[in-house]
Protein backbone atom coordinates (compact mmCIF):
# COMPACT_ATOMS: atom_id res chain seq x y z
CA UNK A 1 0.00 0.00 0.00
CA UNK A 2 2.72 2.47 0.96
CA UNK A 3 4.67 2.03 -2.30
CA UNK A 4 1.55 2.46 -4.41
CA UNK A 5 0.56 5.47 -2.35
CA UNK A 6 3.83 7.33 -2.77
CA UNK A 7 3.82 6.65 -6.50
CA UNK A 8 0.22 7.81 -6.96
CA UNK A 9 0.57 11.07 -5.06
CA UNK A 10 4.10 11.83 -6.28
CA UNK A 11 2.71 12.14 -9.80
CA UNK A 12 0.73 15.20 -8.69
CA UNK A 13 3.83 17.38 -8.47
CA UNK A 14 3.72 20.30 -8.61
CA UNK A 15 0.62 20.41 -6.43
CA UNK A 16 -1.96 22.94 -7.61
CA UNK A 17 -5.06 22.42 -5.46
CA UNK A 18 -6.58 20.50 -2.55
CA UNK A 19 -10.29 19.72 -2.18
CA UNK A 20 -11.81 19.03 1.22
CA UNK A 21 -14.88 17.22 2.42
CA UNK A 22 -16.24 18.87 5.60
CA UNK A 23 -18.01 16.42 7.93
CA UNK A 24 -15.46 14.09 9.51
CA UNK A 25 -12.65 15.62 7.47
CA UNK A 26 -12.29 19.22 8.61
CA UNK A 27 -13.98 18.40 11.90
CA UNK A 28 -14.88 15.30 13.89
CA UNK A 29 -18.60 15.85 13.47
CA UNK A 30 -19.77 12.25 13.27
CA UNK A 31 -20.36 11.92 17.05
CA UNK A 32 -22.75 14.89 16.84
CA UNK A 33 -24.58 13.44 13.83
CA UNK A 34 -24.73 10.07 15.56
CA UNK A 35 -26.31 11.58 18.68
CA UNK A 36 -28.86 13.50 16.61
CA UNK A 37 -29.82 10.43 14.56
CA UNK A 38 -29.96 8.15 17.61
CA UNK A 39 -32.22 10.51 19.54
CA UNK A 40 -34.69 11.22 16.74
CA UNK A 41 -34.79 7.65 15.38
CA UNK A 42 -35.61 6.40 18.85
CA UNK A 43 -38.38 8.99 19.14
CA UNK A 44 -40.07 7.71 15.96
CA UNK A 45 -39.75 4.05 16.99
CA UNK A 46 -37.07 3.05 14.48
CA UNK A 47 -35.73 -0.48 15.13
CA UNK A 48 -38.60 -1.02 17.57
CA UNK A 49 -37.30 1.82 19.69
CA UNK A 50 -33.89 0.24 20.27
CA UNK A 51 -31.18 2.95 19.92
CA UNK A 52 -28.95 2.54 16.88
CA UNK A 53 -25.33 1.54 17.48
CA UNK A 54 -22.23 3.34 16.28
CA UNK A 55 -21.55 0.34 14.03
CA UNK A 56 -24.98 0.74 12.39
CA UNK A 57 -24.36 4.45 11.95
CA UNK A 58 -20.95 3.90 10.37
CA UNK A 59 -22.18 1.18 8.00
CA UNK A 60 -25.52 2.69 6.93
CA UNK A 61 -25.54 6.44 7.53
CA UNK A 62 -22.09 8.06 7.67
CA UNK A 63 -21.27 10.02 4.50
CA UNK A 64 -24.68 9.46 2.94
CA UNK A 65 -26.80 12.06 1.18
CA UNK A 66 -30.05 12.91 2.96
CA UNK A 67 -32.27 12.04 0.03
CA UNK A 68 -30.71 8.59 -0.18
CA UNK A 69 -30.73 8.12 3.60
CA UNK A 70 -34.43 8.93 3.77
CA UNK A 71 -35.13 6.04 1.40
CA UNK A 72 -32.78 3.64 3.18
CA UNK A 73 -34.03 4.38 6.69
CA UNK A 74 -37.72 4.72 5.83
CA UNK A 75 -38.39 2.62 2.70
CA UNK A 76 -42.12 2.31 3.46
CA UNK A 77 -42.70 5.94 4.44
CA UNK A 78 -43.88 8.74 2.17
CA UNK A 79 -40.71 10.39 0.93
CA UNK A 80 -41.78 13.90 1.93
CA UNK A 81 -42.39 12.70 5.48
CA UNK A 82 -39.04 10.92 5.49
CA UNK A 83 -37.34 14.11 4.34
CA UNK A 84 -39.10 16.02 7.12
CA UNK A 85 -37.36 13.67 9.56
CA UNK A 86 -34.02 14.45 7.89
CA UNK A 87 -34.69 18.19 8.14
CA UNK A 88 -35.48 17.81 11.85
CA UNK A 89 -32.28 15.84 12.34
CA UNK A 90 -30.22 18.58 10.64
CA UNK A 91 -31.86 21.22 12.83
CA UNK A 92 -30.89 19.22 15.93
CA UNK A 93 -27.35 18.88 14.59
CA UNK A 94 -27.07 22.65 14.13
CA UNK A 95 -28.31 23.14 17.68
CA UNK A 96 -25.67 20.76 19.09
CA UNK A 97 -22.71 21.74 16.88
CA UNK A 98 -21.70 25.12 18.37
CA UNK A 99 -20.80 23.56 21.71
CA UNK A 100 -19.33 20.29 20.43
CA UNK A 101 -17.65 20.83 17.05
CA UNK A 102 -13.85 20.63 17.06
CA UNK A 103 -11.31 20.77 14.24
CA UNK A 104 -9.33 17.68 13.28
CA UNK A 105 -5.80 17.90 14.72
CA UNK A 106 -3.43 19.90 12.54
CA UNK A 107 -6.14 21.48 10.38
CA UNK A 108 -5.24 25.11 10.97
CA UNK A 109 -1.51 24.47 10.49
CA UNK A 110 -2.33 22.79 7.18
CA UNK A 111 -4.53 25.72 6.13
CA UNK A 112 -1.66 28.14 6.80
CA UNK A 113 0.64 25.92 4.72
CA UNK A 114 -1.90 25.97 1.88
CA UNK A 115 -2.14 29.76 2.04
CA UNK A 116 1.66 30.12 2.14
CA UNK A 117 1.94 28.01 -1.00
CA UNK A 118 -0.99 29.79 -2.67
CA UNK A 119 -2.80 26.56 -3.48
CA UNK A 120 -6.32 26.59 -4.86
CA UNK A 121 -8.96 24.97 -2.65
CA UNK A 122 -12.64 24.21 -2.28
CA UNK A 123 -14.93 22.56 0.25
CA UNK A 124 -17.15 19.83 -1.21
CA UNK A 125 -19.87 18.24 0.89
CA UNK A 126 -23.11 16.28 0.90
CA UNK A 127 -24.23 18.31 3.92
CA UNK A 128 -27.05 20.84 3.50
CA UNK A 129 -25.75 24.35 2.78
CA UNK A 130 -26.93 25.65 6.17
CA UNK A 131 -24.90 22.93 7.93
CA UNK A 132 -21.83 23.45 5.76
CA UNK A 133 -21.81 27.21 6.25
CA UNK A 134 -22.26 26.79 10.01
CA UNK A 135 -19.36 24.33 10.27
CA UNK A 136 -17.02 26.52 8.23
CA UNK A 137 -17.97 29.50 10.38
CA UNK A 138 -17.39 27.60 13.64
CA UNK A 139 -13.99 26.46 12.34
CA UNK A 140 -13.05 29.98 11.26
CA UNK A 141 -12.69 28.88 7.63
CA UNK A 142 -15.45 30.79 5.85
CA UNK A 143 -12.95 33.08 4.11
CA UNK A 144 -10.40 30.30 3.58
CA UNK A 145 -12.62 28.52 1.05
CA UNK A 146 -13.51 30.68 -1.97
CA UNK A 147 -15.74 27.87 -3.26
CA UNK A 148 -18.26 25.69 -1.42
CA UNK A 149 -19.93 22.93 -3.44
CA UNK A 150 -23.08 21.28 -2.05
CA UNK A 151 -23.95 17.80 -3.29
CA UNK A 152 -27.70 18.41 -3.47
CA UNK A 153 -27.08 21.46 -5.67
CA UNK A 154 -25.33 19.28 -8.29
CA UNK A 155 -27.02 16.91 -10.74
CA UNK A 156 -25.87 14.04 -8.51
CA UNK A 157 -24.38 14.06 -5.01
CA UNK A 158 -21.54 11.87 -3.73
CA UNK A 159 -20.77 8.99 -4.31
CA UNK A 160 -21.08 10.30 -7.86
CA UNK A 161 -18.18 12.49 -9.05
CA UNK A 162 -20.31 15.53 -9.95
CA UNK A 163 -19.55 17.65 -6.84
CA UNK A 164 -15.80 17.21 -7.20
CA UNK A 165 -15.89 17.80 -10.94
CA UNK A 166 -17.83 21.01 -10.31
CA UNK A 167 -15.29 22.14 -7.72
CA UNK A 168 -12.39 21.56 -10.12
CA UNK A 169 -14.18 23.61 -12.75
CA UNK A 170 -15.02 26.48 -10.39
CA UNK A 171 -11.48 26.89 -9.05
CA UNK A 172 -9.84 26.19 -12.41
CA UNK A 173 -7.72 23.27 -11.23
CA UNK A 174 -6.45 20.19 -13.03
CA UNK A 175 -7.20 16.73 -11.60
CA UNK A 176 -3.61 15.87 -12.54
CA UNK A 177 -2.30 18.24 -9.86
CA UNK A 178 -5.04 17.99 -7.23
CA UNK A 179 -5.93 15.62 -4.43
CA UNK A 180 -8.89 15.27 -2.07
CA UNK A 181 -9.26 14.82 1.69
CA UNK A 182 -12.19 12.54 2.60
CA UNK A 183 -13.27 10.42 5.56
CA UNK A 184 -16.12 8.28 4.19
CA UNK A 185 -16.36 5.49 1.63
CA UNK A 186 -19.02 7.46 -0.24
CA UNK A 187 -16.79 10.51 -0.54
CA UNK A 188 -13.76 8.49 -1.52
CA UNK A 189 -15.71 6.77 -4.28
CA UNK A 190 -16.79 10.20 -5.55
CA UNK A 191 -13.19 11.39 -5.71
CA UNK A 192 -11.96 8.23 -7.39
CA UNK A 193 -14.79 8.52 -9.95
CA UNK A 194 -13.59 12.08 -10.67
CA UNK A 195 -10.10 10.66 -11.35
CA UNK A 196 -8.60 12.56 -8.42
CA UNK A 197 -6.45 10.76 -5.81
CA UNK A 198 -8.01 10.70 -2.35
CA UNK A 199 -6.32 10.87 1.04
CA UNK A 200 -8.59 9.17 3.55
CA UNK A 201 -8.82 10.31 7.16
CA UNK A 202 -9.46 7.51 9.63
CA UNK A 203 -11.47 9.86 11.85
CA UNK A 204 -14.25 7.36 12.50
CA UNK A 205 -14.58 4.86 9.66
CA UNK A 206 -12.57 1.59 9.53
CA UNK A 207 -9.35 1.64 7.54
CA UNK A 208 -10.38 -1.35 5.41
CA UNK A 209 -13.59 0.40 4.36
CA UNK A 210 -11.62 3.43 3.19
CA UNK A 211 -9.00 1.30 1.45
CA UNK A 212 -11.65 -0.73 -0.34
CA UNK A 213 -13.30 2.50 -1.54
CA UNK A 214 -10.04 3.45 -3.25
CA UNK A 215 -8.12 5.79 -0.94
CA UNK A 216 -4.53 6.34 -2.08
CA UNK A 217 -3.29 7.12 1.41
CA UNK A 218 -4.73 6.80 4.91
CA UNK A 219 -3.83 9.28 7.66
CA UNK A 220 -4.89 9.72 11.26
CA UNK A 221 -5.09 13.52 11.09
CA UNK A 222 -3.41 16.49 9.42
CA UNK A 223 -0.31 16.09 11.60
CA UNK A 224 0.35 12.58 10.32
CA UNK A 225 4.03 12.29 9.26
CA UNK A 226 2.98 10.40 6.11
CA UNK A 227 0.98 13.43 4.95
CA UNK A 228 3.68 15.94 5.82
CA UNK A 229 6.25 13.91 3.87
CA UNK A 230 4.05 13.75 0.77
CA UNK A 231 3.26 17.49 0.93
CA UNK A 232 6.95 18.30 1.09
CA UNK A 233 7.55 16.12 -1.95
CA UNK A 234 4.82 17.54 -4.19
CA UNK A 235 4.62 21.18 -3.04
CA UNK A 236 5.00 23.90 -5.69
CA UNK A 237 8.45 25.41 -6.08
CA UNK A 238 8.99 28.88 -4.66
CA UNK A 239 9.24 30.32 -8.16
CA UNK A 240 5.96 28.69 -9.19
CA UNK A 241 4.24 30.01 -6.08
CA UNK A 242 5.42 33.55 -6.75
CA UNK A 243 4.06 33.41 -10.31
CA UNK A 244 0.54 32.46 -9.18
mmCIF file of C-alpha atoms in Angstrom:
data_model
loop_
_atom_site.group_PDB
_atom_site.id
_atom_site.type_symbol
_atom_site.label_atom_id
_atom_site.label_comp_id
_atom_site.label_asym_id
_atom_site.label_seq_id
_atom_site.Cartn_x
_atom_site.Cartn_y
_atom_site.Cartn_z
ATOM 1 C CA UNK A 1 0.000 0.000 0.000
ATOM 2 C CA UNK A 2 2.724 2.474 0.964
ATOM 3 C CA UNK A 3 4.668 2.033 -2.301
ATOM 4 C CA UNK A 4 1.547 2.462 -4.413
ATOM 5 C CA UNK A 5 0.561 5.471 -2.349
ATOM 6 C CA UNK A 6 3.828 7.325 -2.773
ATOM 7 C CA UNK A 7 3.820 6.652 -6.503
ATOM 8 C CA UNK A 8 0.221 7.806 -6.958
ATOM 9 C CA UNK A 9 0.575 11.068 -5.062
ATOM 10 C CA UNK A 10 4.096 11.833 -6.281
ATOM 11 C CA UNK A 11 2.714 12.145 -9.801
ATOM 12 C CA UNK A 12 0.726 15.202 -8.693
ATOM 13 C CA UNK A 13 3.832 17.382 -8.468
ATOM 14 C CA UNK A 14 3.722 20.299 -8.612
ATOM 15 C CA UNK A 15 0.624 20.414 -6.426
ATOM 16 C CA UNK A 16 -1.964 22.944 -7.611
ATOM 17 C CA UNK A 17 -5.064 22.421 -5.464
ATOM 18 C CA UNK A 18 -6.585 20.502 -2.549
ATOM 19 C CA UNK A 19 -10.287 19.722 -2.183
ATOM 20 C CA UNK A 20 -11.812 19.033 1.221
ATOM 21 C CA UNK A 21 -14.879 17.216 2.423
ATOM 22 C CA UNK A 22 -16.243 18.867 5.598
ATOM 23 C CA UNK A 23 -18.012 16.418 7.934
ATOM 24 C CA UNK A 24 -15.463 14.086 9.512
ATOM 25 C CA UNK A 25 -12.654 15.624 7.475
ATOM 26 C CA UNK A 26 -12.293 19.221 8.614
ATOM 27 C CA UNK A 27 -13.979 18.397 11.903
ATOM 28 C CA UNK A 28 -14.884 15.301 13.890
ATOM 29 C CA UNK A 29 -18.600 15.855 13.465
ATOM 30 C CA UNK A 30 -19.772 12.249 13.268
ATOM 31 C CA UNK A 31 -20.358 11.923 17.050
ATOM 32 C CA UNK A 32 -22.751 14.892 16.840
ATOM 33 C CA UNK A 33 -24.579 13.441 13.826
ATOM 34 C CA UNK A 34 -24.731 10.071 15.556
ATOM 35 C CA UNK A 35 -26.307 11.576 18.675
ATOM 36 C CA UNK A 36 -28.860 13.495 16.607
ATOM 37 C CA UNK A 37 -29.823 10.426 14.557
ATOM 38 C CA UNK A 38 -29.965 8.153 17.605
ATOM 39 C CA UNK A 39 -32.218 10.513 19.545
ATOM 40 C CA UNK A 40 -34.686 11.218 16.740
ATOM 41 C CA UNK A 41 -34.788 7.651 15.384
ATOM 42 C CA UNK A 42 -35.609 6.401 18.851
ATOM 43 C CA UNK A 43 -38.382 8.993 19.140
ATOM 44 C CA UNK A 44 -40.066 7.710 15.960
ATOM 45 C CA UNK A 45 -39.749 4.049 16.992
ATOM 46 C CA UNK A 46 -37.069 3.052 14.478
ATOM 47 C CA UNK A 47 -35.725 -0.478 15.127
ATOM 48 C CA UNK A 48 -38.598 -1.024 17.575
ATOM 49 C CA UNK A 49 -37.299 1.823 19.686
ATOM 50 C CA UNK A 50 -33.889 0.241 20.273
ATOM 51 C CA UNK A 51 -31.180 2.946 19.917
ATOM 52 C CA UNK A 52 -28.954 2.543 16.883
ATOM 53 C CA UNK A 53 -25.328 1.536 17.479
ATOM 54 C CA UNK A 54 -22.227 3.336 16.278
ATOM 55 C CA UNK A 55 -21.555 0.340 14.027
ATOM 56 C CA UNK A 56 -24.976 0.738 12.390
ATOM 57 C CA UNK A 57 -24.363 4.452 11.945
ATOM 58 C CA UNK A 58 -20.947 3.896 10.369
ATOM 59 C CA UNK A 59 -22.180 1.179 7.999
ATOM 60 C CA UNK A 60 -25.516 2.688 6.933
ATOM 61 C CA UNK A 61 -25.545 6.443 7.530
ATOM 62 C CA UNK A 62 -22.093 8.063 7.666
ATOM 63 C CA UNK A 63 -21.270 10.016 4.503
ATOM 64 C CA UNK A 64 -24.682 9.464 2.936
ATOM 65 C CA UNK A 65 -26.804 12.061 1.185
ATOM 66 C CA UNK A 66 -30.054 12.906 2.965
ATOM 67 C CA UNK A 67 -32.270 12.042 0.028
ATOM 68 C CA UNK A 68 -30.707 8.585 -0.178
ATOM 69 C CA UNK A 69 -30.727 8.123 3.605
ATOM 70 C CA UNK A 70 -34.431 8.934 3.769
ATOM 71 C CA UNK A 71 -35.135 6.041 1.397
ATOM 72 C CA UNK A 72 -32.777 3.644 3.184
ATOM 73 C CA UNK A 73 -34.026 4.383 6.694
ATOM 74 C CA UNK A 74 -37.720 4.719 5.828
ATOM 75 C CA UNK A 75 -38.392 2.622 2.696
ATOM 76 C CA UNK A 76 -42.116 2.312 3.463
ATOM 77 C CA UNK A 77 -42.698 5.944 4.439
ATOM 78 C CA UNK A 78 -43.882 8.737 2.170
ATOM 79 C CA UNK A 79 -40.705 10.389 0.926
ATOM 80 C CA UNK A 80 -41.783 13.900 1.925
ATOM 81 C CA UNK A 81 -42.393 12.701 5.480
ATOM 82 C CA UNK A 82 -39.036 10.917 5.491
ATOM 83 C CA UNK A 83 -37.341 14.111 4.336
ATOM 84 C CA UNK A 84 -39.101 16.015 7.117
ATOM 85 C CA UNK A 85 -37.356 13.673 9.556
ATOM 86 C CA UNK A 86 -34.024 14.446 7.890
ATOM 87 C CA UNK A 87 -34.691 18.192 8.143
ATOM 88 C CA UNK A 88 -35.480 17.808 11.851
ATOM 89 C CA UNK A 89 -32.278 15.844 12.340
ATOM 90 C CA UNK A 90 -30.215 18.583 10.638
ATOM 91 C CA UNK A 91 -31.858 21.216 12.832
ATOM 92 C CA UNK A 92 -30.889 19.225 15.932
ATOM 93 C CA UNK A 93 -27.349 18.876 14.594
ATOM 94 C CA UNK A 94 -27.074 22.650 14.125
ATOM 95 C CA UNK A 95 -28.310 23.139 17.682
ATOM 96 C CA UNK A 96 -25.666 20.764 19.090
ATOM 97 C CA UNK A 97 -22.712 21.738 16.880
ATOM 98 C CA UNK A 98 -21.697 25.122 18.368
ATOM 99 C CA UNK A 99 -20.798 23.557 21.710
ATOM 100 C CA UNK A 100 -19.333 20.286 20.430
ATOM 101 C CA UNK A 101 -17.652 20.827 17.051
ATOM 102 C CA UNK A 102 -13.848 20.634 17.059
ATOM 103 C CA UNK A 103 -11.308 20.767 14.235
ATOM 104 C CA UNK A 104 -9.326 17.684 13.279
ATOM 105 C CA UNK A 105 -5.799 17.896 14.722
ATOM 106 C CA UNK A 106 -3.431 19.896 12.540
ATOM 107 C CA UNK A 107 -6.143 21.478 10.384
ATOM 108 C CA UNK A 108 -5.240 25.111 10.968
ATOM 109 C CA UNK A 109 -1.514 24.472 10.491
ATOM 110 C CA UNK A 110 -2.332 22.791 7.179
ATOM 111 C CA UNK A 111 -4.528 25.724 6.130
ATOM 112 C CA UNK A 112 -1.659 28.136 6.801
ATOM 113 C CA UNK A 113 0.642 25.915 4.723
ATOM 114 C CA UNK A 114 -1.896 25.970 1.881
ATOM 115 C CA UNK A 115 -2.136 29.761 2.042
ATOM 116 C CA UNK A 116 1.662 30.122 2.145
ATOM 117 C CA UNK A 117 1.941 28.008 -1.003
ATOM 118 C CA UNK A 118 -0.990 29.789 -2.669
ATOM 119 C CA UNK A 119 -2.798 26.556 -3.480
ATOM 120 C CA UNK A 120 -6.322 26.589 -4.863
ATOM 121 C CA UNK A 121 -8.962 24.968 -2.654
ATOM 122 C CA UNK A 122 -12.641 24.211 -2.279
ATOM 123 C CA UNK A 123 -14.930 22.560 0.253
ATOM 124 C CA UNK A 124 -17.146 19.829 -1.209
ATOM 125 C CA UNK A 125 -19.866 18.238 0.890
ATOM 126 C CA UNK A 126 -23.114 16.282 0.900
ATOM 127 C CA UNK A 127 -24.229 18.312 3.919
ATOM 128 C CA UNK A 128 -27.054 20.840 3.497
ATOM 129 C CA UNK A 129 -25.754 24.347 2.784
ATOM 130 C CA UNK A 130 -26.934 25.650 6.168
ATOM 131 C CA UNK A 131 -24.901 22.933 7.931
ATOM 132 C CA UNK A 132 -21.831 23.451 5.764
ATOM 133 C CA UNK A 133 -21.810 27.211 6.251
ATOM 134 C CA UNK A 134 -22.258 26.795 10.009
ATOM 135 C CA UNK A 135 -19.362 24.331 10.268
ATOM 136 C CA UNK A 136 -17.016 26.516 8.226
ATOM 137 C CA UNK A 137 -17.969 29.498 10.382
ATOM 138 C CA UNK A 138 -17.387 27.600 13.637
ATOM 139 C CA UNK A 139 -13.993 26.457 12.342
ATOM 140 C CA UNK A 140 -13.048 29.980 11.256
ATOM 141 C CA UNK A 141 -12.692 28.879 7.631
ATOM 142 C CA UNK A 142 -15.448 30.794 5.855
ATOM 143 C CA UNK A 143 -12.949 33.075 4.115
ATOM 144 C CA UNK A 144 -10.404 30.302 3.578
ATOM 145 C CA UNK A 145 -12.617 28.517 1.047
ATOM 146 C CA UNK A 146 -13.511 30.680 -1.970
ATOM 147 C CA UNK A 147 -15.739 27.865 -3.264
ATOM 148 C CA UNK A 148 -18.262 25.690 -1.416
ATOM 149 C CA UNK A 149 -19.931 22.926 -3.444
ATOM 150 C CA UNK A 150 -23.080 21.283 -2.053
ATOM 151 C CA UNK A 151 -23.954 17.796 -3.295
ATOM 152 C CA UNK A 152 -27.699 18.411 -3.473
ATOM 153 C CA UNK A 153 -27.080 21.462 -5.670
ATOM 154 C CA UNK A 154 -25.335 19.283 -8.292
ATOM 155 C CA UNK A 155 -27.020 16.914 -10.738
ATOM 156 C CA UNK A 156 -25.869 14.043 -8.507
ATOM 157 C CA UNK A 157 -24.385 14.057 -5.005
ATOM 158 C CA UNK A 158 -21.545 11.865 -3.728
ATOM 159 C CA UNK A 159 -20.771 8.991 -4.307
ATOM 160 C CA UNK A 160 -21.077 10.302 -7.862
ATOM 161 C CA UNK A 161 -18.185 12.491 -9.052
ATOM 162 C CA UNK A 162 -20.313 15.526 -9.953
ATOM 163 C CA UNK A 163 -19.549 17.654 -6.837
ATOM 164 C CA UNK A 164 -15.801 17.208 -7.204
ATOM 165 C CA UNK A 165 -15.886 17.805 -10.941
ATOM 166 C CA UNK A 166 -17.832 21.013 -10.310
ATOM 167 C CA UNK A 167 -15.292 22.137 -7.720
ATOM 168 C CA UNK A 168 -12.392 21.565 -10.122
ATOM 169 C CA UNK A 169 -14.179 23.609 -12.749
ATOM 170 C CA UNK A 170 -15.020 26.481 -10.393
ATOM 171 C CA UNK A 171 -11.483 26.892 -9.051
ATOM 172 C CA UNK A 172 -9.837 26.193 -12.413
ATOM 173 C CA UNK A 173 -7.721 23.267 -11.233
ATOM 174 C CA UNK A 174 -6.453 20.187 -13.033
ATOM 175 C CA UNK A 175 -7.199 16.732 -11.598
ATOM 176 C CA UNK A 176 -3.605 15.866 -12.539
ATOM 177 C CA UNK A 177 -2.297 18.242 -9.857
ATOM 178 C CA UNK A 178 -5.039 17.990 -7.230
ATOM 179 C CA UNK A 179 -5.930 15.622 -4.431
ATOM 180 C CA UNK A 180 -8.892 15.273 -2.072
ATOM 181 C CA UNK A 181 -9.262 14.822 1.689
ATOM 182 C CA UNK A 182 -12.190 12.540 2.599
ATOM 183 C CA UNK A 183 -13.272 10.422 5.556
ATOM 184 C CA UNK A 184 -16.124 8.275 4.192
ATOM 185 C CA UNK A 185 -16.358 5.491 1.630
ATOM 186 C CA UNK A 186 -19.024 7.455 -0.239
ATOM 187 C CA UNK A 187 -16.794 10.512 -0.544
ATOM 188 C CA UNK A 188 -13.755 8.489 -1.518
ATOM 189 C CA UNK A 189 -15.711 6.768 -4.282
ATOM 190 C CA UNK A 190 -16.786 10.195 -5.549
ATOM 191 C CA UNK A 191 -13.194 11.393 -5.706
ATOM 192 C CA UNK A 192 -11.962 8.233 -7.394
ATOM 193 C CA UNK A 193 -14.785 8.523 -9.951
ATOM 194 C CA UNK A 194 -13.592 12.080 -10.670
ATOM 195 C CA UNK A 195 -10.102 10.660 -11.354
ATOM 196 C CA UNK A 196 -8.597 12.561 -8.424
ATOM 197 C CA UNK A 197 -6.448 10.764 -5.811
ATOM 198 C CA UNK A 198 -8.011 10.700 -2.352
ATOM 199 C CA UNK A 199 -6.317 10.870 1.036
ATOM 200 C CA UNK A 200 -8.591 9.170 3.550
ATOM 201 C CA UNK A 201 -8.824 10.306 7.163
ATOM 202 C CA UNK A 202 -9.465 7.511 9.631
ATOM 203 C CA UNK A 203 -11.474 9.862 11.848
ATOM 204 C CA UNK A 204 -14.248 7.357 12.497
ATOM 205 C CA UNK A 205 -14.583 4.861 9.658
ATOM 206 C CA UNK A 206 -12.575 1.592 9.535
ATOM 207 C CA UNK A 207 -9.353 1.636 7.538
ATOM 208 C CA UNK A 208 -10.377 -1.350 5.412
ATOM 209 C CA UNK A 209 -13.591 0.398 4.356
ATOM 210 C CA UNK A 210 -11.616 3.432 3.195
ATOM 211 C CA UNK A 211 -9.003 1.296 1.450
ATOM 212 C CA UNK A 212 -11.654 -0.733 -0.341
ATOM 213 C CA UNK A 213 -13.297 2.496 -1.536
ATOM 214 C CA UNK A 214 -10.036 3.449 -3.252
ATOM 215 C CA UNK A 215 -8.125 5.787 -0.937
ATOM 216 C CA UNK A 216 -4.534 6.335 -2.083
ATOM 217 C CA UNK A 217 -3.290 7.122 1.415
ATOM 218 C CA UNK A 218 -4.732 6.795 4.913
ATOM 219 C CA UNK A 219 -3.830 9.278 7.655
ATOM 220 C CA UNK A 220 -4.890 9.717 11.258
ATOM 221 C CA UNK A 221 -5.095 13.522 11.088
ATOM 222 C CA UNK A 222 -3.406 16.490 9.417
ATOM 223 C CA UNK A 223 -0.313 16.087 11.600
ATOM 224 C CA UNK A 224 0.354 12.585 10.316
ATOM 225 C CA UNK A 225 4.031 12.288 9.256
ATOM 226 C CA UNK A 226 2.985 10.402 6.106
ATOM 227 C CA UNK A 227 0.982 13.426 4.946
ATOM 228 C CA UNK A 228 3.684 15.935 5.815
ATOM 229 C CA UNK A 229 6.246 13.912 3.871
ATOM 230 C CA UNK A 230 4.045 13.751 0.774
ATOM 231 C CA UNK A 231 3.256 17.488 0.926
ATOM 232 C CA UNK A 232 6.950 18.304 1.088
ATOM 233 C CA UNK A 233 7.551 16.116 -1.951
ATOM 234 C CA UNK A 234 4.819 17.536 -4.190
ATOM 235 C CA UNK A 235 4.618 21.177 -3.039
ATOM 236 C CA UNK A 236 4.999 23.895 -5.687
ATOM 237 C CA UNK A 237 8.447 25.410 -6.079
ATOM 238 C CA UNK A 238 8.987 28.881 -4.657
ATOM 239 C CA UNK A 239 9.236 30.316 -8.159
ATOM 240 C CA UNK A 240 5.955 28.690 -9.189
ATOM 241 C CA UNK A 241 4.240 30.005 -6.078
ATOM 242 C CA UNK A 242 5.425 33.552 -6.755
ATOM 243 C CA UNK A 243 4.065 33.412 -10.314
ATOM 244 C CA UNK A 244 0.542 32.457 -9.183
#
